[in-house]
Coordinates of N, CA and C in Angstrom, one line a residue:
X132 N -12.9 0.1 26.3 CA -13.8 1.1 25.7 C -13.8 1.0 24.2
X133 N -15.3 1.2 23.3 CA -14.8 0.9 22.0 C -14.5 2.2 21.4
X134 N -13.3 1.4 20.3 CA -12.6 2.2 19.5 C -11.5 2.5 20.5
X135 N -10.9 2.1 21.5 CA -9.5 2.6 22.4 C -9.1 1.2 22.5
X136 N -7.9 1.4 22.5 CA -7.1 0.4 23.0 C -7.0 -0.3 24.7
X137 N -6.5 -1.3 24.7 CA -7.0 -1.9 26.1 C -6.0 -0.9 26.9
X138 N -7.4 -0.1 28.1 CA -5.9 0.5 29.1 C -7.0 1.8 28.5
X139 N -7.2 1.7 27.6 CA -7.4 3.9 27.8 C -9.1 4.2 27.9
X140 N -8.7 5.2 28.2 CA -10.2 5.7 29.2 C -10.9 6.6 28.0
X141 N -9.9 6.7 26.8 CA -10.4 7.9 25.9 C -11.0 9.6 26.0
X142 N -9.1 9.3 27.0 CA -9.8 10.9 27.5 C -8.6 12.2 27.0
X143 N -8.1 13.3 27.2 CA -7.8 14.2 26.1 C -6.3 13.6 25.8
X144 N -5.6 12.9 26.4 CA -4.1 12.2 26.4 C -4.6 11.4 25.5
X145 N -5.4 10.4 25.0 CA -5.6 9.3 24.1 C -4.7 9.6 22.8
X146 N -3.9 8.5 22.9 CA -2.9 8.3 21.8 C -3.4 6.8 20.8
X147 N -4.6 6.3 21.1 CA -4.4 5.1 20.5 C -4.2 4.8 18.9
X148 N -4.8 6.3 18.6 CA -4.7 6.0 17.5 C -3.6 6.6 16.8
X149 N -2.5 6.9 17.0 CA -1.0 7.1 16.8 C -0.5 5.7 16.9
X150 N -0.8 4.9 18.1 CA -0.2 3.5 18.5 C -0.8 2.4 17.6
X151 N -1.9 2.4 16.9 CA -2.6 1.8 16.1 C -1.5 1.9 14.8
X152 N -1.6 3.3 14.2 CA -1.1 3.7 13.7 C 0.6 3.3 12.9
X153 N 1.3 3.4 14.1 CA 2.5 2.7 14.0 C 2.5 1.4 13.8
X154 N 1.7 0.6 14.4 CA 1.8 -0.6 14.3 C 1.6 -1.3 13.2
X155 N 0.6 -0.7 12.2 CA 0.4 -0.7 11.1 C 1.3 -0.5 9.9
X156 N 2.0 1.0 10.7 CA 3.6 1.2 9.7 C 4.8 0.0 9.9
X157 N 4.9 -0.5 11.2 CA 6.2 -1.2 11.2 C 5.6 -2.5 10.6
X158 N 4.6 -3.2 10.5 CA 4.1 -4.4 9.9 C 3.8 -4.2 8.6
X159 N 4.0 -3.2 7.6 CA 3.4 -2.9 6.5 C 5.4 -2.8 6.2
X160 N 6.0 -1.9 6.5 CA 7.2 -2.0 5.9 C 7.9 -3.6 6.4
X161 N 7.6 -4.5 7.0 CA 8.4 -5.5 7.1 C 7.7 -6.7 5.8
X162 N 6.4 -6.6 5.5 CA 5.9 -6.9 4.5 C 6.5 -6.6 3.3
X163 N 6.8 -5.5 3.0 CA 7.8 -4.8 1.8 C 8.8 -5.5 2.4
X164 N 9.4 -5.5 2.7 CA 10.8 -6.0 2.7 C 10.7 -7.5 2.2
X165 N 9.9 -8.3 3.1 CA 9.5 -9.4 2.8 C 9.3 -10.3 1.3
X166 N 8.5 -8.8 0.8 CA 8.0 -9.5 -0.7 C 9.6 -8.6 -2.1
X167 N 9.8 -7.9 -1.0 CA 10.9 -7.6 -2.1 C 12.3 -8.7 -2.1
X168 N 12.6 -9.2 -1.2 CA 13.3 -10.8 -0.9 C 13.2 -11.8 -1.4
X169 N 11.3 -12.1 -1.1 CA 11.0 -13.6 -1.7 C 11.0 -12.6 -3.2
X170 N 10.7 -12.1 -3.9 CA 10.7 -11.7 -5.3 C 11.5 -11.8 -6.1
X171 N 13.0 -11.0 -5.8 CA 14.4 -11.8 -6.2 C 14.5 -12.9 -6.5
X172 N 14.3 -13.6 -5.1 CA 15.0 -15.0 -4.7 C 14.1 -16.0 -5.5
X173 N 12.8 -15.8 -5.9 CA 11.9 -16.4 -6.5 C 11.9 -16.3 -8.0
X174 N 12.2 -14.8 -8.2 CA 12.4 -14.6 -10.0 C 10.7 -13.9 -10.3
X175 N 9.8 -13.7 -9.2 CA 8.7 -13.3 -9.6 C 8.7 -11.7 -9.6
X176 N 8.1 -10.7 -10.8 CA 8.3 -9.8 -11.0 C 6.9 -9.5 -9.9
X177 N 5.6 -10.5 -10.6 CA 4.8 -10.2 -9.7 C 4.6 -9.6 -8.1
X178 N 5.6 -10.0 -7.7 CA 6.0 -10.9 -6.0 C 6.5 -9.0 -5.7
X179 N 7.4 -8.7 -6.9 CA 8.1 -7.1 -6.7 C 7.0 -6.0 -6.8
X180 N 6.0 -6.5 -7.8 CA 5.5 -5.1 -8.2 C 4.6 -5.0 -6.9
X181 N 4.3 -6.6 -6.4 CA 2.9 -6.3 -5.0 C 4.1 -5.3 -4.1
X182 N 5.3 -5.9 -4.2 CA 6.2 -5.1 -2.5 C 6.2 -3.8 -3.3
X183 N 6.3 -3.3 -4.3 CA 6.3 -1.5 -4.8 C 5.3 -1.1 -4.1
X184 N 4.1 -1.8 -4.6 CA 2.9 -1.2 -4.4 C 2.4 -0.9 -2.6
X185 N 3.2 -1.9 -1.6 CA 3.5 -1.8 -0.2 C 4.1 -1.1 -0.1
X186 N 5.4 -0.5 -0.2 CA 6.4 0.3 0.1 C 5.1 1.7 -0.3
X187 N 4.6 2.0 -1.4 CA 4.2 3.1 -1.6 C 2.7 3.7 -0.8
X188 N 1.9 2.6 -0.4 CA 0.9 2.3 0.7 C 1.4 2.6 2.2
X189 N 2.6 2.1 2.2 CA 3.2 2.4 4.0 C 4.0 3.6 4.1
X190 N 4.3 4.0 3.0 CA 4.8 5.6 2.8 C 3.6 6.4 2.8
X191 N 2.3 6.1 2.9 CA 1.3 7.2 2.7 C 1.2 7.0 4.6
X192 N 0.7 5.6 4.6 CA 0.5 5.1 5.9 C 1.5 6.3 7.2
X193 N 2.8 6.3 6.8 CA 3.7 7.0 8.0 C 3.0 8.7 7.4
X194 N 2.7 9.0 6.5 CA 2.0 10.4 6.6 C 1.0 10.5 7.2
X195 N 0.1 9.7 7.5 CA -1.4 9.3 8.0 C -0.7 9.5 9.8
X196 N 0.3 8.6 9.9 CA 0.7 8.6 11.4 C 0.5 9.8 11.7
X197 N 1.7 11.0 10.7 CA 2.3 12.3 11.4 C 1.1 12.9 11.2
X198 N -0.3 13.2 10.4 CA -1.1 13.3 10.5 C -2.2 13.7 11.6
X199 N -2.3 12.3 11.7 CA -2.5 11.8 13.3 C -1.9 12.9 14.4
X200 N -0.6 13.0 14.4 CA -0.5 13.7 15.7 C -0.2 14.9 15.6
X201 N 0.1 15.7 14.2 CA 0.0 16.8 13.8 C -1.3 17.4 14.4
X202 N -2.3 16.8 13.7 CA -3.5 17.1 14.4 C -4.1 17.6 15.6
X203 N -3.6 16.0 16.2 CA -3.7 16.3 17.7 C -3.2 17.7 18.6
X204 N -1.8 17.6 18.2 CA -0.7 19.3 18.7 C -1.1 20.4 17.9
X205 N -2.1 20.2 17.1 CA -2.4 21.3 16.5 C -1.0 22.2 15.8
X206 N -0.3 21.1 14.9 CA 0.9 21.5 14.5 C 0.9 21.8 12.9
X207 N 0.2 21.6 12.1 CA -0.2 22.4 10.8 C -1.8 21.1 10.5
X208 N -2.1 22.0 9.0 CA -3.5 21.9 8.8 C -3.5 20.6 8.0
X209 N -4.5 19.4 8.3 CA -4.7 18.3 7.5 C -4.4 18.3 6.5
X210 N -5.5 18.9 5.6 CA -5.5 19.1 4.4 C -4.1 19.4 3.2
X211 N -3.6 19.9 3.8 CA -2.5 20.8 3.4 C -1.5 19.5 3.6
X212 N -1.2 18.8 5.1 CA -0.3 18.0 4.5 C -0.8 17.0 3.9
X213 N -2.1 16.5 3.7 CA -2.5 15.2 2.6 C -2.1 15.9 1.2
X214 N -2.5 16.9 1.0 CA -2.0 17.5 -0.4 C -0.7 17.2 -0.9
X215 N 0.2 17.6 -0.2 CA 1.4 17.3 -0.5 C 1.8 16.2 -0.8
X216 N 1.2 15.2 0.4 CA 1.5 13.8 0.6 C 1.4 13.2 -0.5
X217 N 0.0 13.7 -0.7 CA -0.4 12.8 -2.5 C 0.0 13.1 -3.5
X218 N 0.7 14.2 -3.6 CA 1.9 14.5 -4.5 C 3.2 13.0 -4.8
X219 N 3.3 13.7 -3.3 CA 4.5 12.7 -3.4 C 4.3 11.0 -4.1
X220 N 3.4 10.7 -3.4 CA 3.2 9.4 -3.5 C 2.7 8.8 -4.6
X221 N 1.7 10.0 -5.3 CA 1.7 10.0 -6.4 C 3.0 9.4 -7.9
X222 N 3.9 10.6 -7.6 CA 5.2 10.4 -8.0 C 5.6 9.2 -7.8
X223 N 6.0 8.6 -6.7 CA 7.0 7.4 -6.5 C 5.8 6.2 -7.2
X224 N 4.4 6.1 -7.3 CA 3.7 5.4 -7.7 C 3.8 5.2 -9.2
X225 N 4.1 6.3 -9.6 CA 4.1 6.7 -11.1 C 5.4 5.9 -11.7
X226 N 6.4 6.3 -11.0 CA 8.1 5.8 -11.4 C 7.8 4.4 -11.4
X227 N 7.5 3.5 -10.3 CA 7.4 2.5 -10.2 C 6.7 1.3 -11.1
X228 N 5.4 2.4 -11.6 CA 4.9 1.8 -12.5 C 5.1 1.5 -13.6
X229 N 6.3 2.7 -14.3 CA 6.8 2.5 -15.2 C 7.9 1.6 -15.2
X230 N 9.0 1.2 -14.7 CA 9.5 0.3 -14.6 C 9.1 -1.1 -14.3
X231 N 8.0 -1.1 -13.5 CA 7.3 -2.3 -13.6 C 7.0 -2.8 -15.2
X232 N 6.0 -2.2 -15.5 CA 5.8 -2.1 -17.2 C 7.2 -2.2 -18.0
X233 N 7.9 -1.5 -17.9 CA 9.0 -2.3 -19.0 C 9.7 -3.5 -18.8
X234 N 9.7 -3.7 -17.0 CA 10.5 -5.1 -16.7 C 9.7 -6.3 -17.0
X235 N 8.3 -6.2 -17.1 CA 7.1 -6.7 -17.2 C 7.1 -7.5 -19.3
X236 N 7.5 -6.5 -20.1 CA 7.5 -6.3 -21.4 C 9.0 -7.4 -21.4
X237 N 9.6 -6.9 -21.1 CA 10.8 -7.3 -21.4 C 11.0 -9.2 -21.3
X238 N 10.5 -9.3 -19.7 CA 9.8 -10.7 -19.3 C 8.9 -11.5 -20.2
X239 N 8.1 -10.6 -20.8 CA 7.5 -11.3 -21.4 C 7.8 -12.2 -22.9
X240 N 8.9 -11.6 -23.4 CA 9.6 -12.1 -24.3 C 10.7 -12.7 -24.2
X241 N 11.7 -12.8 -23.0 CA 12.6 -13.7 -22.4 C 12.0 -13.9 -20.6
X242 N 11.2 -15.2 -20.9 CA 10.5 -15.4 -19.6 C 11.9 -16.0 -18.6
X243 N 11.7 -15.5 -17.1 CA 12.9 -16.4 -16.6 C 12.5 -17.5 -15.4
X244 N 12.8 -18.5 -14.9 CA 12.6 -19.4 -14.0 C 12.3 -18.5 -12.7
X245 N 10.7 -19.0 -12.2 CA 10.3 -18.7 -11.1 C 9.6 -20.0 -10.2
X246 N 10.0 -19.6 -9.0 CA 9.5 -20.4 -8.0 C 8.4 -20.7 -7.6
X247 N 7.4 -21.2 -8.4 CA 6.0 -20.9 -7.7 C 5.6 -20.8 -6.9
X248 N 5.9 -21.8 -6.2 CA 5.0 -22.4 -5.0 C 6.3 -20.9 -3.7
X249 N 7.2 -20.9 -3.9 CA 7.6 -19.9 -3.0 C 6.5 -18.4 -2.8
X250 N 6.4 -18.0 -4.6 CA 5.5 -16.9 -4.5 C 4.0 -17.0 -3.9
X251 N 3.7 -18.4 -3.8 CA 2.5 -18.4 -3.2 C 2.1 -18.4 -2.0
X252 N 3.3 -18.8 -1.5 CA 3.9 -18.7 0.2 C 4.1 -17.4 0.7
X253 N 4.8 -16.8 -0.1 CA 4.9 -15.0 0.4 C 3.6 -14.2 0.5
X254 N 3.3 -14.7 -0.8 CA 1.8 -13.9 -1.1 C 1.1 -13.6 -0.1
X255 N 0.4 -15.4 0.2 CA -0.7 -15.9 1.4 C 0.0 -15.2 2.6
X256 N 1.7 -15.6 3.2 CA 2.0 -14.8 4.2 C 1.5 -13.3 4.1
X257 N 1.7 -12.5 3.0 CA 1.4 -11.1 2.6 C 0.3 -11.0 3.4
X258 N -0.9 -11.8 2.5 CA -2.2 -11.5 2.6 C -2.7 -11.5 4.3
X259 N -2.5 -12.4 4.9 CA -2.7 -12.4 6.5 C -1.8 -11.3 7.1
X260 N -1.0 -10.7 7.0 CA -0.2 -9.6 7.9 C -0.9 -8.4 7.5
X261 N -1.6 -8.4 6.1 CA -2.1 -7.5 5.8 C -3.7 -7.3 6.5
X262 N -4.1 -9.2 6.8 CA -5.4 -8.9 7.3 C -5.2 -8.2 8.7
X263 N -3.8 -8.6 9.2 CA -3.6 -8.3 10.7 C -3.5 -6.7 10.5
X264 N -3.0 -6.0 9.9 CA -3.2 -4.9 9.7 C -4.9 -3.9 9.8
X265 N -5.4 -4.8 9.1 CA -6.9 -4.2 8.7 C -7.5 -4.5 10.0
X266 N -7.1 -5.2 11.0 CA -7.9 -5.6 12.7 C -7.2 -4.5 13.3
X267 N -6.1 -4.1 13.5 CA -5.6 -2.9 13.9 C -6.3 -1.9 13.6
X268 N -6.6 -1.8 12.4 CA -7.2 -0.2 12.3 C -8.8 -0.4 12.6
X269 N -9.4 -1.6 12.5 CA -10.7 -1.8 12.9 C -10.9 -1.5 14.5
X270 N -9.5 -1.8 15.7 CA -9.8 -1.6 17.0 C -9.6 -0.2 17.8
X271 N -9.3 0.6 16.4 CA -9.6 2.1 16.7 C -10.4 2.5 15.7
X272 N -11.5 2.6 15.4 CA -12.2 2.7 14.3 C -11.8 4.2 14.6
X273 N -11.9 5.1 13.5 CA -11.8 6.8 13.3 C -13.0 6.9 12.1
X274 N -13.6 7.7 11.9 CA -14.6 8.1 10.5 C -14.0 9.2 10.1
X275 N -12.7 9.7 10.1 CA -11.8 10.9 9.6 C -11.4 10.6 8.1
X276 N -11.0 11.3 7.1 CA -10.0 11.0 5.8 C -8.7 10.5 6.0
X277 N -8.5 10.5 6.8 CA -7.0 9.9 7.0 C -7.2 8.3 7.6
X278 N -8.0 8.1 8.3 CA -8.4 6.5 8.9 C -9.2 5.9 7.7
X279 N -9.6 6.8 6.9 CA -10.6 5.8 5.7 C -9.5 5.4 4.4
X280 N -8.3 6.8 4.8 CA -7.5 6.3 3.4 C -6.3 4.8 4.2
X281 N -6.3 4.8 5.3 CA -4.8 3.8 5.3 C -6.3 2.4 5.3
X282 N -7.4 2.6 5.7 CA -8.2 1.5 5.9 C -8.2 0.9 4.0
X283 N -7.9 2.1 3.2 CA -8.5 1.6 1.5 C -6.9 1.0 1.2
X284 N -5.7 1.5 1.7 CA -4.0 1.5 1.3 C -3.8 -0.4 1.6
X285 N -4.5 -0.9 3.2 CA -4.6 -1.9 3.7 C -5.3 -3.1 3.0
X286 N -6.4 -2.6 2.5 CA -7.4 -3.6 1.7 C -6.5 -3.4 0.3
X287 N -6.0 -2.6 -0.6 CA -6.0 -2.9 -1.9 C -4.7 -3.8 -1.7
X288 N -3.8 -3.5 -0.8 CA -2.7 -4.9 -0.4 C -3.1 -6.0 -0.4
X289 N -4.4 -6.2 0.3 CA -4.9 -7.6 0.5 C -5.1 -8.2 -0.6
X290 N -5.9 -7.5 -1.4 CA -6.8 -8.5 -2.4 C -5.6 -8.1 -3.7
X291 N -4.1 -7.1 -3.7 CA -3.4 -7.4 -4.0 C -2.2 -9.2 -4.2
X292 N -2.0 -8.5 -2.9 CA -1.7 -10.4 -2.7 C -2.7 -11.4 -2.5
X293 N -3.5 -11.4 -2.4 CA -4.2 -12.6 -2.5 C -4.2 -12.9 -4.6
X294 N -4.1 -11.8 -5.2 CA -3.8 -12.1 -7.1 C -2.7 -12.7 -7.0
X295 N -1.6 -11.9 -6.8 CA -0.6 -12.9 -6.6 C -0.4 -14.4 -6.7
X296 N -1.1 -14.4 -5.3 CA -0.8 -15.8 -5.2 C -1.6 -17.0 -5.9
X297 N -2.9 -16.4 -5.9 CA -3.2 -17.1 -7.3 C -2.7 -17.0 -8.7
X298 N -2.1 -15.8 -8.9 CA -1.0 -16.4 -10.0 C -0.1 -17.2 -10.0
X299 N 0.3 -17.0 -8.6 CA 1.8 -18.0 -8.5 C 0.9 -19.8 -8.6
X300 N -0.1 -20.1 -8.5 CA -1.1 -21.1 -8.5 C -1.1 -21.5 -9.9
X301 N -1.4 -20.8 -10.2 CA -1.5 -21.0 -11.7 C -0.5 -21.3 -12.5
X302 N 1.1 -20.8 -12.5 CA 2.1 -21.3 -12.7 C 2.9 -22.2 -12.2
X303 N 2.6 -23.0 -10.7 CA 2.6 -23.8 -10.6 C 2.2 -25.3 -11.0
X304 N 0.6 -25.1 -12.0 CA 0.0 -25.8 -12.2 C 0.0 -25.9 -13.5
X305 N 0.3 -25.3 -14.3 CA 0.6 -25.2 -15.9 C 1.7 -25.1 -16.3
X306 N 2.5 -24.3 -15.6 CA 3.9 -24.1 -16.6 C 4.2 -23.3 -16.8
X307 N 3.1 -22.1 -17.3 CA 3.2 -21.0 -17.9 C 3.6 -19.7 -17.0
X308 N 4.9 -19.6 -17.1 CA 5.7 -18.5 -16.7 C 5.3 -17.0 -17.4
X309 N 4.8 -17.2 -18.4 CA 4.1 -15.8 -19.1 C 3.0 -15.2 -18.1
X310 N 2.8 -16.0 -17.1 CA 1.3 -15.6 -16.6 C 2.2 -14.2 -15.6
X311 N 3.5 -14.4 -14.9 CA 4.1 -14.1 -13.5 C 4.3 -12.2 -14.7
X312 N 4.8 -11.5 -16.1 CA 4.8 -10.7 -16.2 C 3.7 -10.1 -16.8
X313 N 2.7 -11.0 -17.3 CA 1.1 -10.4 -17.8 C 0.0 -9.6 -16.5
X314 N 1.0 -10.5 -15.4 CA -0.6 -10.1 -14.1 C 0.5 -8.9 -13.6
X315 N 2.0 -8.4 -13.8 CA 3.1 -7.5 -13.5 C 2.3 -6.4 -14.4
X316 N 2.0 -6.6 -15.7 CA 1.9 -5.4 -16.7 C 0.2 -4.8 -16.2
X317 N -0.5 -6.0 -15.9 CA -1.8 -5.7 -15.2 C -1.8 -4.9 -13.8
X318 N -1.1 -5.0 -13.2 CA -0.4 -4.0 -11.9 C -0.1 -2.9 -12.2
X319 N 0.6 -2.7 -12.9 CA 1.4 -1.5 -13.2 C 0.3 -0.4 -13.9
X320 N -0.5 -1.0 -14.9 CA -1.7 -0.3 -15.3 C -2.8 0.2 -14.0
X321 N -2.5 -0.8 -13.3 CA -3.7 -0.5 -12.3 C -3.0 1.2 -11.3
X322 N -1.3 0.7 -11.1 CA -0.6 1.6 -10.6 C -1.1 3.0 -11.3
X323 N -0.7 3.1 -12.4 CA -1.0 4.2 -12.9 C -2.3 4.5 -13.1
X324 N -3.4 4.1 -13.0 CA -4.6 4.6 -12.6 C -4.9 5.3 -10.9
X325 N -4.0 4.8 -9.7 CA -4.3 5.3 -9.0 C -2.9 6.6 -8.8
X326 N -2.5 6.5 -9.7 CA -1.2 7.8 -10.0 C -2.2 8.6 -10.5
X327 N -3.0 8.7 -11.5 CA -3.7 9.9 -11.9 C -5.2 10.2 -10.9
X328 N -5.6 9.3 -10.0 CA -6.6 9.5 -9.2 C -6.0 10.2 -7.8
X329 N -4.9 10.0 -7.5 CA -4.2 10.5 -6.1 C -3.8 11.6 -6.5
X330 N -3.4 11.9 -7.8 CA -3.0 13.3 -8.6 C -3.9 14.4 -8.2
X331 N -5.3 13.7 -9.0 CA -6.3 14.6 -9.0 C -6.8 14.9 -7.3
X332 N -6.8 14.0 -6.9 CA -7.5 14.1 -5.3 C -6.3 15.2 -4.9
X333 N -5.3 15.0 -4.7 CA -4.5 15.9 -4.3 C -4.3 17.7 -4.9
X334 N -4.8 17.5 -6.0 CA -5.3 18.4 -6.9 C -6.2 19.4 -6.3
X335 N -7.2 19.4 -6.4 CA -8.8 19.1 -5.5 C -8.1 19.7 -4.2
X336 N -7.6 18.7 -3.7 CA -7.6 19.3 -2.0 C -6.5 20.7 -2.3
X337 N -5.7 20.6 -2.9 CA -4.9 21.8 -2.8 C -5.5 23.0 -3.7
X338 N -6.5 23.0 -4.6 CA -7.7 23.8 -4.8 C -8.2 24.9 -3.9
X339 N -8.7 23.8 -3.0 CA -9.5 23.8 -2.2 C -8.9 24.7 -1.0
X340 N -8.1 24.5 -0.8 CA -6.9 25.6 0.2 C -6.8 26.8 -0.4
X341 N -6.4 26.8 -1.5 CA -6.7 28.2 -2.1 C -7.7 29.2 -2.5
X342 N -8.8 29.0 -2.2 CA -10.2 29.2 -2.6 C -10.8 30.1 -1.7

């Protein structure tokens, strides 16, 4: 049936999109782990700031899940817990960014030995687990706020790491280690733009409850 997973009839028991759901979380946190590994082990800050920016995308992602079934059990009001959510995430997006940015500054003036061709290996790995991700959520399509936000959380990963790895390209092919904390400080700006837009949306929606 479309939009259900193989097996369901899409009738009031339909869970698929809980099981979608998860599958998405446990593949998105093993991707974080992934790029926070090769990142160390590589010396790429870049390689760290993409796994921040995962870690903080699969933390929205497991609120989308409980979401999901809150819903369903009719166990509290959407809105209300995306509000919160985007608080949160907000926050850890914010922290993150700032440390990115100083570790980023700091690199840039004592650059240190990075792996290229490894980061470009994680990256590309990134970028396909991330595509597998985005086919997951395409085989339960939903048109709700909560299925459009993990569908936006999934794509800015992608074309996250896919930068990446053309940076790591790029320093493989020149030399220039300055590139691995300029495309870091370029992240971390970008971070903090979606820290004051998930602010405001969360903003807005908890408004909006009060009204």
């Amino acid at each position: 049936m479309e939009n259900h997973l193989s097996g369901c009839n899409g009738g009031i028991g339909c869970v698929c999109e809980e099981k979608s759901y998860w599958a998405v979380l446990v593949l998105g946190a093993g991707i974080a782990l992934m790029e926070f590994v090769g990142g160390f082990l590589s010396g790429s800050l870049a390689l760290l700031s993409d796994a921040f920016h995962v870690v903080a995308d699969t933390g929205s992602n497991g609120v989308s899940l409980f979401v999901a079934y809150a819903v369903r059990k009719n166990l509290w009001e959407e809105r209300k817990l995306r509000a919160v959510s985007g608080y949160a995430g907000a926050l850890f997006l914010g922290f993150a960014a700032i440390w990115i940015f100083l570790e980023a500054l700091e690199r840039i003036f004592f650059p240190n030995e990075i792996s290229a061709w490894s980061v470009v290996a994680i990256a590309l790995l990134g970028a396909y687990l991330n595509y597998r991700q985005h086919r997951m959520l395409v085989a339960t399509h939903r048109s709700h706020v909560t299925h459009e936000s993990m569908r936006f959380h999934v794509h800015s990963d992608l074309v996250q790491s896919l930068l990446v790895a053309a940076a790591g390209v790029t320093i493989a092919l020149t030399g220039e280690r300055i590139v691995d904390p300029l495309f870091s400080v370029a992240v971390a700006v970008y971070m903090f733009f979606l820290t004051i837009r998930l602010s405001r949306r969360s903003k807005a929606t908890w408004d909006g409850l009060r009204s």
